[in-house]
Amino acid sequence: MLGYTGKIAYIDLSNQKVEIKPTPFKLAEKFIGGSGLAARLLYDYIKPEIDPLAPEAYVAVMAGPVTGTALPASSRYAVCGRSPLTGYWGEATSGGKFGAYLKRAGFDGLIITGKAQDMVYLEVKNGRVEIKPGSNLKGLDSYEMQEELKKVYGSNVSIAGIGVAGERLMPMAAVMNDHGRAAGRMGFGAVFGSKNLKAIVVDGQGEVPVAAKEELKELAKQLTAAYKKEMELFTQYGTLGYLDIGYYFGDTPVKYFTKGLFPIDKVNARKFREEYSIHPRACWGCPIACGRELNFKGRIVDGPEYETAVTYGPLLENFDMDTIIEANDIANRYGFDTISTGVSLAFLMYLKEENLLPENLKAEVPDFGDSKGILEALRLTGENSGIGQLIGKGVARVAEELGLSQDYAAAVRRLEIPMHEPRAFTGQALSYATGPRGACHLRGSFFEVDLGIAKDPDFGVVPGPRFNLDGRVEAVVKFQSLRELDNCLVKCSFAFTPLKAVVGALSYTTGVAWTPEKVVEAANNSITIKRAISFNLGSSPADDRLPGHVKKPLAEGGAFGNVPEIEKYLPEFYQLRGWNSDGTISREFLARLLADD
Ligand code: SF4
């Protein structure tokens, strides 16, 4: 099948062995690629008795069939396995150029296990993988690590690796690539660290073979024209441009999800543009260019995108832009997830304010709005020491250790809720509760549907009343499937691709006549096998819920008064996914997913 390179490298770091196997095309027809194919390939190897940070654990670094092709915004990659943060199925994706280069270096994916005796890195080039000594990289932050490797390889490579947080096995550590891009969520930086794997260097100079080059080019042209028009806000202001819209609709969480209003003019994209010298930054082959770089105190740093600016801003009641930028820089250098660390810190601040923290911790936790205290707490988080150790464990574990109900923890399936208020869009709340990796804004960003940002009328994905899902559960299921496809193909979710275009992209790339039905079935297969893995690891349909903390009505702002009643929609949701009426997965369905044909 074209589009794929046809090769997956299996790397055993304990035994210093690399084995290259053919990409299983029969499975690719069922799960496409990216995180979907990774879930199927890892299904037998992810077991409850194997700790995600044990040498025997596996981590997959995957591209998909459209990655690295002419399709716009198709440069992403996915890191997948068991999450050390949640203990369940985990995946994180990132932009830059790493995914495209991985394909162009000859691989659909790398599947890594074992633990090297000392620090190593991988060199991926021309269809081969070499394990290289990397003890000189030990202790470097993520930017220094990339600079050091570029001294050897020059700048025409892509590097994904970890900073100090990953080396210290911090459960929220990220895999960083292409300067400040991050496969941030779920702690895969710690998995790299546990294997003494500092980085992967990909030298991608080849071509990705596609079946219908001219047709793909024409589709790419049409999509590019649409993105230039529809995503102009991101091109002009970066993702932070969404803040004014989000604020109006109450979609921006404030003070650990307890408020709805804040002085927006202090931290929005206009203010950002007025105060700093900013340059747009695009991932490989992307016409949107939502990334930002800025000159900050004499250094070139990555600009905070929406999620980070809100997490380290309104969520902590911090309205000092310098602090947000500095906090983002700390996160990128140490290499950790901004969303989970910010929510976890906000949780501790909230507990302190509510007098629910033990006395010995109170002095270590800053107050809301304490800029200096926030930066210090984040530094300690990167070091995985002091109060930072507690922050890095995440809200679910913090609640457990403090003997508090999980209703206090702003998380779903132990993954911290990102910066879209579940009370602002009931469809978003249902997506969080049923998401394949827990609370995730990328695998079902239904707020975009109700705002008319992402719509696919031919597929029945259209805006509707944002607080009411009556008669619209199917739209949530369908949109979640479209988002799942982004992570199987693998491409960027900001470049919204309606189903018809997905079918075209897959068919032109692979040469297989994909149909809408087959593509939607593959998305459902992918979501379901990830759910099955999480169930094997101890999750259950009882986790398809929002915590009580975000089910109290807000007294102000654009989400005023709404309590998303998602429970009443779950039976229909399960039925549309082909699951049992109680949310479990039937033996027959699982057997179909696990069959090799
Ligand atoms: S929209 Fe932004 S994140 Fe997505 S590919 Fe383009 S530059 Fe990268």
Short mmCIF file of N, CA and C in Angstrom, two decimals, residues 91-148:
data_model
loop_
_atom_site.label_atom_id
_atom_site.label_comp_id
_atom_site.label_asym_id
_atom_site.label_seq_id
_atom_site.Cartn_x
_atom_site.Cartn_y
_atom_site.Cartn_z
N GLU A 91 -1.52 8.82 24.66
CA GLU A 91 -0.98 9.25 23.38
C GLU A 91 -0.83 10.76 23.41
N ALA A 92 0.16 11.24 22.67
CA ALA A 92 0.36 12.69 22.57
C ALA A 92 0.91 12.94 21.17
N THR A 93 0.49 14.04 20.57
CA THR A 93 0.99 14.35 19.23
C THR A 93 1.68 15.70 19.24
N SER A 94 2.48 15.92 18.22
CA SER A 94 3.18 17.20 18.12
C SER A 94 3.44 17.55 16.66
N GLY A 95 3.59 18.86 16.42
CA GLY A 95 3.85 19.34 15.06
C GLY A 95 5.34 19.50 14.79
N GLY A 96 5.70 20.62 14.17
CA GLY A 96 7.09 20.80 13.76
C GLY A 96 7.33 20.09 12.44
N LYS A 97 8.42 19.34 12.34
CA LYS A 97 8.66 18.59 11.11
C LYS A 97 9.01 17.13 11.38
N PHE A 98 8.98 16.73 12.66
CA PHE A 98 9.48 15.41 13.03
C PHE A 98 8.73 14.28 12.31
N GLY A 99 7.39 14.36 12.29
CA GLY A 99 6.61 13.28 11.67
C GLY A 99 6.94 13.14 10.19
N ALA A 100 6.99 14.30 9.51
CA ALA A 100 7.30 14.28 8.07
C ALA A 100 8.69 13.70 7.83
N TYR A 101 9.64 14.09 8.66
CA TYR A 101 11.01 13.60 8.48
C TYR A 101 11.13 12.11 8.79
N LEU A 102 10.35 11.66 9.77
CA LEU A 102 10.37 10.22 10.10
C LEU A 102 9.96 9.40 8.88
N LYS A 103 8.87 9.85 8.23
CA LYS A 103 8.43 9.16 7.02
C LYS A 103 9.51 9.24 5.95
N ARG A 104 10.06 10.43 5.77
CA ARG A 104 11.04 10.63 4.70
C ARG A 104 12.37 9.94 5.01
N ALA A 105 12.53 9.56 6.27
CA ALA A 105 13.71 8.76 6.62
C ALA A 105 13.41 7.27 6.44
N GLY A 106 12.16 6.95 6.08
CA GLY A 106 11.86 5.57 5.70
C GLY A 106 11.00 4.77 6.66
N PHE A 107 10.36 5.44 7.66
CA PHE A 107 9.62 4.65 8.65
C PHE A 107 8.20 5.16 8.90
N ASP A 108 7.30 4.18 9.08
CA ASP A 108 5.94 4.51 9.54
C ASP A 108 5.91 4.62 11.05
N GLY A 109 6.88 4.04 11.71
CA GLY A 109 6.90 4.13 13.17
C GLY A 109 8.13 3.48 13.76
N LEU A 110 8.38 3.82 15.02
CA LEU A 110 9.46 3.21 15.80
C LEU A 110 8.80 2.66 17.06
N ILE A 111 9.06 1.42 17.37
CA ILE A 111 8.47 0.85 18.59
C ILE A 111 9.63 0.46 19.51
N ILE A 112 9.66 1.10 20.67
CA ILE A 112 10.86 1.06 21.50
C ILE A 112 10.55 0.38 22.83
N THR A 113 11.43 -0.51 23.24
CA THR A 113 11.31 -1.13 24.57
C THR A 113 12.71 -1.24 25.18
N GLY A 114 12.76 -1.76 26.41
CA GLY A 114 14.05 -1.98 27.07
C GLY A 114 14.59 -0.72 27.73
N LYS A 115 15.80 -0.85 28.24
CA LYS A 115 16.45 0.29 28.88
C LYS A 115 17.94 0.22 28.59
N ALA A 116 18.47 1.28 28.03
CA ALA A 116 19.91 1.31 27.74
C ALA A 116 20.68 1.45 29.05
N GLN A 117 21.92 0.95 29.05
CA GLN A 117 22.71 1.03 30.30
C GLN A 117 23.06 2.46 30.64
N ASP A 118 23.39 3.23 29.63
CA ASP A 118 23.68 4.65 29.84
C ASP A 118 22.86 5.43 28.81
N MET A 119 22.89 6.75 28.91
CA MET A 119 22.07 7.57 28.02
C MET A 119 22.44 7.33 26.54
N VAL A 120 21.40 7.17 25.71
CA VAL A 120 21.62 6.99 24.27
C VAL A 120 20.67 7.89 23.49
N TYR A 121 20.91 7.97 22.20
CA TYR A 121 19.92 8.56 21.31
C TYR A 121 19.84 7.71 20.06
N LEU A 122 18.78 7.89 19.27
CA LEU A 122 18.62 7.11 18.04
C LEU A 122 18.89 8.00 16.84
N GLU A 123 19.59 7.43 15.88
CA GLU A 123 19.79 8.12 14.60
C GLU A 123 18.97 7.37 13.56
N VAL A 124 18.07 8.08 12.91
CA VAL A 124 17.16 7.45 11.94
C VAL A 124 17.41 8.08 10.57
N LYS A 125 17.81 7.27 9.63
CA LYS A 125 18.23 7.83 8.34
C LYS A 125 18.18 6.75 7.26
N ASN A 126 17.70 7.10 6.09
CA ASN A 126 17.74 6.19 4.93
C ASN A 126 17.28 4.77 5.24
N GLY A 127 16.20 4.63 5.97
CA GLY A 127 15.65 3.30 6.24
C GLY A 127 16.42 2.48 7.25
N ARG A 128 17.28 3.11 8.04
CA ARG A 128 17.94 2.35 9.10
C ARG A 128 17.95 3.17 10.40
N VAL A 129 18.09 2.43 11.51
CA VAL A 129 18.10 3.06 12.83
C VAL A 129 19.35 2.62 13.56
N GLU A 130 20.07 3.56 14.13
CA GLU A 130 21.26 3.20 14.92
C GLU A 130 21.11 3.75 16.33
N ILE A 131 21.56 2.95 17.30
CA ILE A 131 21.55 3.40 18.69
C ILE A 131 22.93 4.01 18.96
N LYS A 132 22.94 5.27 19.38
CA LYS A 132 24.21 6.00 19.53
C LYS A 132 24.44 6.37 21.00
N PRO A 133 25.68 6.40 21.45
CA PRO A 133 25.93 6.83 22.82
C PRO A 133 25.56 8.31 23.01
N GLY A 134 24.93 8.61 24.15
CA GLY A 134 24.47 9.99 24.35
C GLY A 134 24.75 10.50 25.75
N SER A 135 25.81 9.98 26.39
CA SER A 135 26.04 10.40 27.78
C SER A 135 26.36 11.90 27.86
N ASN A 136 26.88 12.47 26.76
CA ASN A 136 27.17 13.91 26.76
C ASN A 136 25.89 14.75 26.78
N LEU A 137 24.75 14.11 26.51
CA LEU A 137 23.47 14.86 26.47
C LEU A 137 22.79 14.89 27.84
N LYS A 138 23.29 14.07 28.73
CA LYS A 138 22.66 13.93 30.05
C LYS A 138 22.63 15.28 30.78
N GLY A 139 21.50 15.62 31.35
CA GLY A 139 21.40 16.85 32.14
C GLY A 139 21.14 18.10 31.31
N LEU A 140 21.12 17.96 29.97
CA LEU A 140 20.85 19.15 29.15
C LEU A 140 19.35 19.43 29.10
N ASP A 141 19.01 20.72 29.02
CA ASP A 141 17.58 21.01 28.84
C ASP A 141 17.21 20.72 27.38
N SER A 142 15.93 20.81 27.07
CA SER A 142 15.49 20.32 25.75
C SER A 142 16.08 21.16 24.62
N TYR A 143 16.27 22.46 24.84
CA TYR A 143 16.86 23.30 23.79
C TYR A 143 18.35 22.99 23.64
N GLU A 144 19.04 22.87 24.79
CA GLU A 144 20.48 22.57 24.74
C GLU A 144 20.73 21.22 24.06
N MET A 145 19.88 20.26 24.38
CA MET A 145 20.01 18.92 23.79
C MET A 145 19.91 19.01 22.26
N GLN A 146 18.95 19.81 21.78
CA GLN A 146 18.79 19.93 20.32
C GLN A 146 19.99 20.63 19.70
N GLU A 147 20.47 21.67 20.39
CA GLU A 147 21.64 22.40 19.86
C GLU A 147 22.86 21.49 19.78
N GLU A 148 23.04 20.69 20.82
CA GLU A 148 24.20 19.79 20.87
C GLU A 148 24.16 18.79 19.71
#
